[in-house]
Coordinates of C-alpha atoms in Angstrom, one line a residue:
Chain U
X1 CA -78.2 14.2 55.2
X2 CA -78.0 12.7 51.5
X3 CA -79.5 14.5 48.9
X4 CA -81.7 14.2 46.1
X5 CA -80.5 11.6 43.6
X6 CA -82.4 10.8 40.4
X7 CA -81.2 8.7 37.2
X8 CA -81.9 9.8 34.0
X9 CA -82.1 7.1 31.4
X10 CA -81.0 7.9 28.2
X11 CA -82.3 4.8 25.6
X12 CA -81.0 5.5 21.4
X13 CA -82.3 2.6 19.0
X14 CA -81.9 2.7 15.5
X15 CA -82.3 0.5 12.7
X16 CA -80.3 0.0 9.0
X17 CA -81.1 -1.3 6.0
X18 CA -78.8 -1.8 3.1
X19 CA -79.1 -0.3 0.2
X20 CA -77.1 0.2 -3.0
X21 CA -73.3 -1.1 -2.9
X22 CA -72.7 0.4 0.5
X23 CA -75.0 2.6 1.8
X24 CA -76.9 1.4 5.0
X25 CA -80.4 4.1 5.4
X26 CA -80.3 4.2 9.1
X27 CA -83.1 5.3 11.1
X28 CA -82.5 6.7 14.7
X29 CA -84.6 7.2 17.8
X30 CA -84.8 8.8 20.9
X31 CA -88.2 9.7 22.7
X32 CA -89.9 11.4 20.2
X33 CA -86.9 12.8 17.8
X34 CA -85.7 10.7 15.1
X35 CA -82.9 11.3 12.5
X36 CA -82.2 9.7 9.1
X37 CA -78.7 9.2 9.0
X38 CA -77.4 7.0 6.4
X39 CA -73.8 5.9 6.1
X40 CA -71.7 4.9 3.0
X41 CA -68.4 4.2 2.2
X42 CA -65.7 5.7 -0.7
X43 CA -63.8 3.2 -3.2
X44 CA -61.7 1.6 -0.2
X45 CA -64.7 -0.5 0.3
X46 CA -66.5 -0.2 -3.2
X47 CA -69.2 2.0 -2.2
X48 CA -70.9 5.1 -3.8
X49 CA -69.6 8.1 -1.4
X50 CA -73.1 9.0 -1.3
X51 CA -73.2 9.6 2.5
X52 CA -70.9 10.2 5.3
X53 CA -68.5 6.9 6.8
X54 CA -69.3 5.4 10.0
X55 CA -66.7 7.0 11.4
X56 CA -66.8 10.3 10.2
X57 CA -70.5 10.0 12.6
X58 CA -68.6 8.5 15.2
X59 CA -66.1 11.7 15.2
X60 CA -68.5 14.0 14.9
X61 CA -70.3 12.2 18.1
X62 CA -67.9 12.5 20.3
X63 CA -66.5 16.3 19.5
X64 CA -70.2 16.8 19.8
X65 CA -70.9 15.0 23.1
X66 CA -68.1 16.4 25.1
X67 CA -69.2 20.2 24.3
X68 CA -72.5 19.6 25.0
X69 CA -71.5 18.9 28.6
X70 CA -68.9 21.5 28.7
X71 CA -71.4 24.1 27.8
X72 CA -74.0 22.2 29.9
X73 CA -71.8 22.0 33.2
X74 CA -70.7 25.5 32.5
X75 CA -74.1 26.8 34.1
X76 CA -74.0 24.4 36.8
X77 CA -70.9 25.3 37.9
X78 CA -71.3 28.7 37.6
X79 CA -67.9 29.3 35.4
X80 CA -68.5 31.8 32.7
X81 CA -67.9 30.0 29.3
X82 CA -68.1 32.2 26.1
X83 CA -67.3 29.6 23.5
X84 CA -65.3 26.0 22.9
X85 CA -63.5 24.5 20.3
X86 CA -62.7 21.1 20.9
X87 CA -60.7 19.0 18.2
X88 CA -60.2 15.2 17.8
X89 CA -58.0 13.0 16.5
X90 CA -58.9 9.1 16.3
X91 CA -56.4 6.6 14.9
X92 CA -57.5 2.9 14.4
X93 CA -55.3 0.0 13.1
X94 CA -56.8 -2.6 10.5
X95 CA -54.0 -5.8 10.5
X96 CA -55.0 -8.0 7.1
X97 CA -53.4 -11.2 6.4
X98 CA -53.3 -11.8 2.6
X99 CA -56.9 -12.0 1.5
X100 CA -58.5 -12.5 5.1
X101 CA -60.7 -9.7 6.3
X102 CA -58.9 -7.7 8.3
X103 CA -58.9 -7.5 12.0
X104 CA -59.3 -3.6 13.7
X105 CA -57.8 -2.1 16.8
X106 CA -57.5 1.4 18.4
X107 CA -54.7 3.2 18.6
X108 CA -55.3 6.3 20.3
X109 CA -58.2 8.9 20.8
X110 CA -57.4 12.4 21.9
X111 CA -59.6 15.7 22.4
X112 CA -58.2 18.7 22.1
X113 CA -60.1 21.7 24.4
X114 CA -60.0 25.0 23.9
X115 CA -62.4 27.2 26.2
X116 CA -62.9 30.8 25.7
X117 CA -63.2 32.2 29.2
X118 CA -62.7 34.5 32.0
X119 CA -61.9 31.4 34.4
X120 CA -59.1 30.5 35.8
X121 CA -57.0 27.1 35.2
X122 CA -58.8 25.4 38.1
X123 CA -61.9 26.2 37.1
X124 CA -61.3 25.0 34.0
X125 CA -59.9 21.9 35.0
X126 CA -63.1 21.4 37.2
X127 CA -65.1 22.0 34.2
X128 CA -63.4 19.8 31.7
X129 CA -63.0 16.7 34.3
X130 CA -67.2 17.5 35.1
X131 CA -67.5 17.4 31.3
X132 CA -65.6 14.2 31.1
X133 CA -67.6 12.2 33.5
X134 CA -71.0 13.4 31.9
X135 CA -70.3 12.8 28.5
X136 CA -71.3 9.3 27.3
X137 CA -69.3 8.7 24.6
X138 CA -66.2 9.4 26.9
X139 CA -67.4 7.3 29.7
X140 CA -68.5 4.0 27.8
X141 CA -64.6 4.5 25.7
X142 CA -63.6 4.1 28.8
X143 CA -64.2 0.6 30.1
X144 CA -64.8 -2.5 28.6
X145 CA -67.8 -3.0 27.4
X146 CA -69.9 -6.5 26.8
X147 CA -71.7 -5.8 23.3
X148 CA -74.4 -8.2 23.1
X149 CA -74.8 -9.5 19.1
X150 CA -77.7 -11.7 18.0
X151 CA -78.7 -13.7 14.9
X152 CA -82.1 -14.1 13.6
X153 CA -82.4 -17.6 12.1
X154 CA -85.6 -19.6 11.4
X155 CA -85.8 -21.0 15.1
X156 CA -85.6 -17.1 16.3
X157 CA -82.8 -14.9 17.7
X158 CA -79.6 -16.8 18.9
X159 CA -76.6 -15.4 20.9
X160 CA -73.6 -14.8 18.7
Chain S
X1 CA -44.4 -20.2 5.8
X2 CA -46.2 -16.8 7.1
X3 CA -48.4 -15.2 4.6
X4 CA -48.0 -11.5 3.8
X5 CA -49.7 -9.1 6.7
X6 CA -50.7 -5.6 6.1
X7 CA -51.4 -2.4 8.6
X8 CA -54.0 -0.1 7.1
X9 CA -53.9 3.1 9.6
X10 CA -57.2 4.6 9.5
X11 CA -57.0 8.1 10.6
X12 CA -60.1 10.4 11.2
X13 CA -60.0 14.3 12.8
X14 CA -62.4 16.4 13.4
X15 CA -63.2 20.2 14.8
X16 CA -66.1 21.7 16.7
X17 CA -66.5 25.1 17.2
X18 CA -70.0 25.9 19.2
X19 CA -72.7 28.5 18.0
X20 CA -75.5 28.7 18.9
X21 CA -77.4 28.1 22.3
X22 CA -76.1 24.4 22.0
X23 CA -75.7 24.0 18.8
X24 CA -71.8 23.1 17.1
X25 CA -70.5 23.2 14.0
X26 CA -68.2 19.9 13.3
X27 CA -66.1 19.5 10.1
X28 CA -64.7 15.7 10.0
X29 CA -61.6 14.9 7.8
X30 CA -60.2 11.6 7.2
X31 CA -57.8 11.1 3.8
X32 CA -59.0 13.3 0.9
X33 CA -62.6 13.3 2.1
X34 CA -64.7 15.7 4.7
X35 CA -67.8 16.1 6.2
X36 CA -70.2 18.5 7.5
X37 CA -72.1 16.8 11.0
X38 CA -73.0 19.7 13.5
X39 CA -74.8 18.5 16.6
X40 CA -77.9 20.7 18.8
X41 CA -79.8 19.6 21.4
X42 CA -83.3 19.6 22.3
X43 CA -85.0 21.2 25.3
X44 CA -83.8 19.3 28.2
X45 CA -79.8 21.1 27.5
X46 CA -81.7 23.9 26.2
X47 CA -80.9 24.0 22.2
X48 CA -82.7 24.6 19.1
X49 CA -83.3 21.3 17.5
X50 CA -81.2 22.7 14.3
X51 CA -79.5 19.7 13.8
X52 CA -79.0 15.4 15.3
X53 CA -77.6 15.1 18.9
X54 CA -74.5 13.5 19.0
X55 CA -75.8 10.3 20.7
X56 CA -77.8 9.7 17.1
X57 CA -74.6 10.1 15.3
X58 CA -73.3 7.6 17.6
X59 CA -75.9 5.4 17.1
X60 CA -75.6 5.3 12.9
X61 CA -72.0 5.1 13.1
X62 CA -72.6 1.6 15.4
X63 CA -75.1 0.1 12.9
X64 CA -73.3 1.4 9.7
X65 CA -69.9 0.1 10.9
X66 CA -71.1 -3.4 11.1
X67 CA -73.1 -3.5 8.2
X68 CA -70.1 -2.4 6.3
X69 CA -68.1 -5.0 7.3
X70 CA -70.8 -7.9 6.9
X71 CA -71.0 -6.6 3.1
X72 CA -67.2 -6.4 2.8
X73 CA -66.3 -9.9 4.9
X74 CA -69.1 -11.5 2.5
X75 CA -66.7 -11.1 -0.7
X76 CA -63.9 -12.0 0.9
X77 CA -65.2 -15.2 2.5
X78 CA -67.7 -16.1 -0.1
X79 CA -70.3 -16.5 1.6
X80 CA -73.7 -14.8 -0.2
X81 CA -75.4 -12.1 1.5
X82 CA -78.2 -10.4 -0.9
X83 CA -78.8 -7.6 1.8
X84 CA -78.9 -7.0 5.8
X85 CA -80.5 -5.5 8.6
X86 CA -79.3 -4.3 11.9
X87 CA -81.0 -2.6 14.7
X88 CA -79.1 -1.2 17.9
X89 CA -80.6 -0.1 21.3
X90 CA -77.7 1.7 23.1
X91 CA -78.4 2.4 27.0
X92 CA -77.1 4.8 29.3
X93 CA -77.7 6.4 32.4
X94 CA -77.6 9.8 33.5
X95 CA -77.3 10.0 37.8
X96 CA -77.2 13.5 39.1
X97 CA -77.3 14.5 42.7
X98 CA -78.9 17.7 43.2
X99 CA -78.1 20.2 40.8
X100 CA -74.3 18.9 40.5
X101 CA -73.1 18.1 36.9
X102 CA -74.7 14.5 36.1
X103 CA -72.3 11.1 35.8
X104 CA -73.0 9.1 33.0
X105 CA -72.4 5.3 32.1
X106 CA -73.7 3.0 29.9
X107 CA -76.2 -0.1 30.8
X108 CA -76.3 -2.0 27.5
X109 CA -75.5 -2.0 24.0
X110 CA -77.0 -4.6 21.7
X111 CA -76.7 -5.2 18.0
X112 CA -79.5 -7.2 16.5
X113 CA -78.4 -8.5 12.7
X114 CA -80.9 -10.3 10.0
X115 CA -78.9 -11.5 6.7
X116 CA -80.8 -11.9 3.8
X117 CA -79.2 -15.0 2.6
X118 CA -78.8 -18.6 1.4
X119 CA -75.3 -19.8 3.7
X120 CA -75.9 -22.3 6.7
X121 CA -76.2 -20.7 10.1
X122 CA -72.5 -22.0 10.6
X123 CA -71.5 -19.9 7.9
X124 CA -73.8 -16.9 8.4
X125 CA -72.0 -17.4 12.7
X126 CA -68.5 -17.0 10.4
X127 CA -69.4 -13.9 9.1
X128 CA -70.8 -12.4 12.4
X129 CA -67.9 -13.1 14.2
X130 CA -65.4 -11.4 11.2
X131 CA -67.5 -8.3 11.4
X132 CA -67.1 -8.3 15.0
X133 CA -63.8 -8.2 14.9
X134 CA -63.3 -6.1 12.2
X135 CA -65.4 -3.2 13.1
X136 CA -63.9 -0.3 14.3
X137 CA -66.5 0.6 16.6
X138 CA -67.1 -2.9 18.1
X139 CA -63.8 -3.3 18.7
X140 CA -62.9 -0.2 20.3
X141 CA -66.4 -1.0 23.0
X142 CA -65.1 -4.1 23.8
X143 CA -61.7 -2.4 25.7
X144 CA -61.1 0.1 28.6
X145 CA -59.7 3.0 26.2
X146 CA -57.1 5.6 27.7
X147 CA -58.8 8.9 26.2
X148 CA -56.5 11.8 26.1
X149 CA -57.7 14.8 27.0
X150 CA -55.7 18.5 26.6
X151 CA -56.7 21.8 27.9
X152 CA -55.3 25.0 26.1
X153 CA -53.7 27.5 28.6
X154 CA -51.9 30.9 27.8
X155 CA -48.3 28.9 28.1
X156 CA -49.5 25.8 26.3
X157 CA -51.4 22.6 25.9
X158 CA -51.8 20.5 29.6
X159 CA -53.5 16.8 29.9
X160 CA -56.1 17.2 31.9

């Protein structure tokens, strides 16, 4: 007998607008929470350091994401978890040719786990590879993904 | 003759510890700067609210990243952009069976971008296409990524 399966979407949209040299004021939404979360950039780029980087948010998203599902799956699971401490380390490439702008690639993403339990290692192991296949961020990293980009021109939006 | 090619690593860490019912505390370094970006939940994991969930962070840091590089690439390939817009909608889903720990995978992820500027569509196509590829975030969607993944035991770190 197959049992009950339900799935949960899970829809974020947001929208940016530039302002000053670098800043982008970035409106998120999901249901009925919504977060101001502007981004900006230091000298590298020419910006004002007045908010955080893209990618400092993208860090911070994925440490996040991961121990919400540890502490999540921790109930489920029924394996005692007391606290976490996860750590990342994300290293991207940016190849420039003279003046050209420069061309980015990933190098390697790590998580670092630390669980502070009465569990022993298979449990834990069940945990973190639970943890892995409900976190988001993990799961779309994982495979390759068809971003969809479109233009707005006078005739409407176009594929780009 | 080959013109002069440069690697720029770009190199971001960051640490969570959690506190309270779902809340954690993230501290995000990368060069000389750091950030502050904890992460809660709302009701459905059971958190306080106290702060964005990490799928909002994601969000901004997809939008922001892009719009950096349009404003950057614009310089550098003359083509005027006075300002710019971008939205994102970012889908997942959630499929649990039962009560067992949920399995997630994206559906979509879609950039919408209106510039704010005088170049023909062939150039404004030109400077699409360099942000694309020089976003970190875009680029790093676009491939199946091997995320590592290390458990701390009493004789060590493990990949898990």
């Amino acid at each position: 007998m197959s049992g009950d399966t339900k799935k949960i979407p899970v829809i974020f949209e947001g929208t940016g607008t530039s302002s000053g040299k670098m800043r982008n004021d970035i409106a998120v939404k999901w249901g009925s929470g919504s977060w101001d979360l502007p981004t900006d950039e230091g000298p590298f780029h020419g910006g004002d350091s007045t908010a955080p980087p893209p990618l400092a948010y993208f860090t911070s998203a994925f440490i996040g994401c991961i121990m919400t599902q540890l502490r999540a799956f921790s109930k489920r699971l029924d394996i005692p978890l007391a606290n976490c401490k996860v750590s990342a380390r994300i290293e991207w490439v940016a190849e420039q040719e003279d003046k050209q702008p420069y061309v980015s690639s990933p190098v390697s993403l790590t998580l670092d786990i630390e669980l502070d339990t009465d569990a022993g290692l298979d449990d834990q192991k069940r945990l973190v590879d639970a943890a892995k296949k409900g976190c988001f961020i993990d799961q779309t990293l994982a495979i390759a993904n068809q971003v969809g980009h479109r233009l707005k021109t006078d005739d409407g939006w176009i594929d780009v």
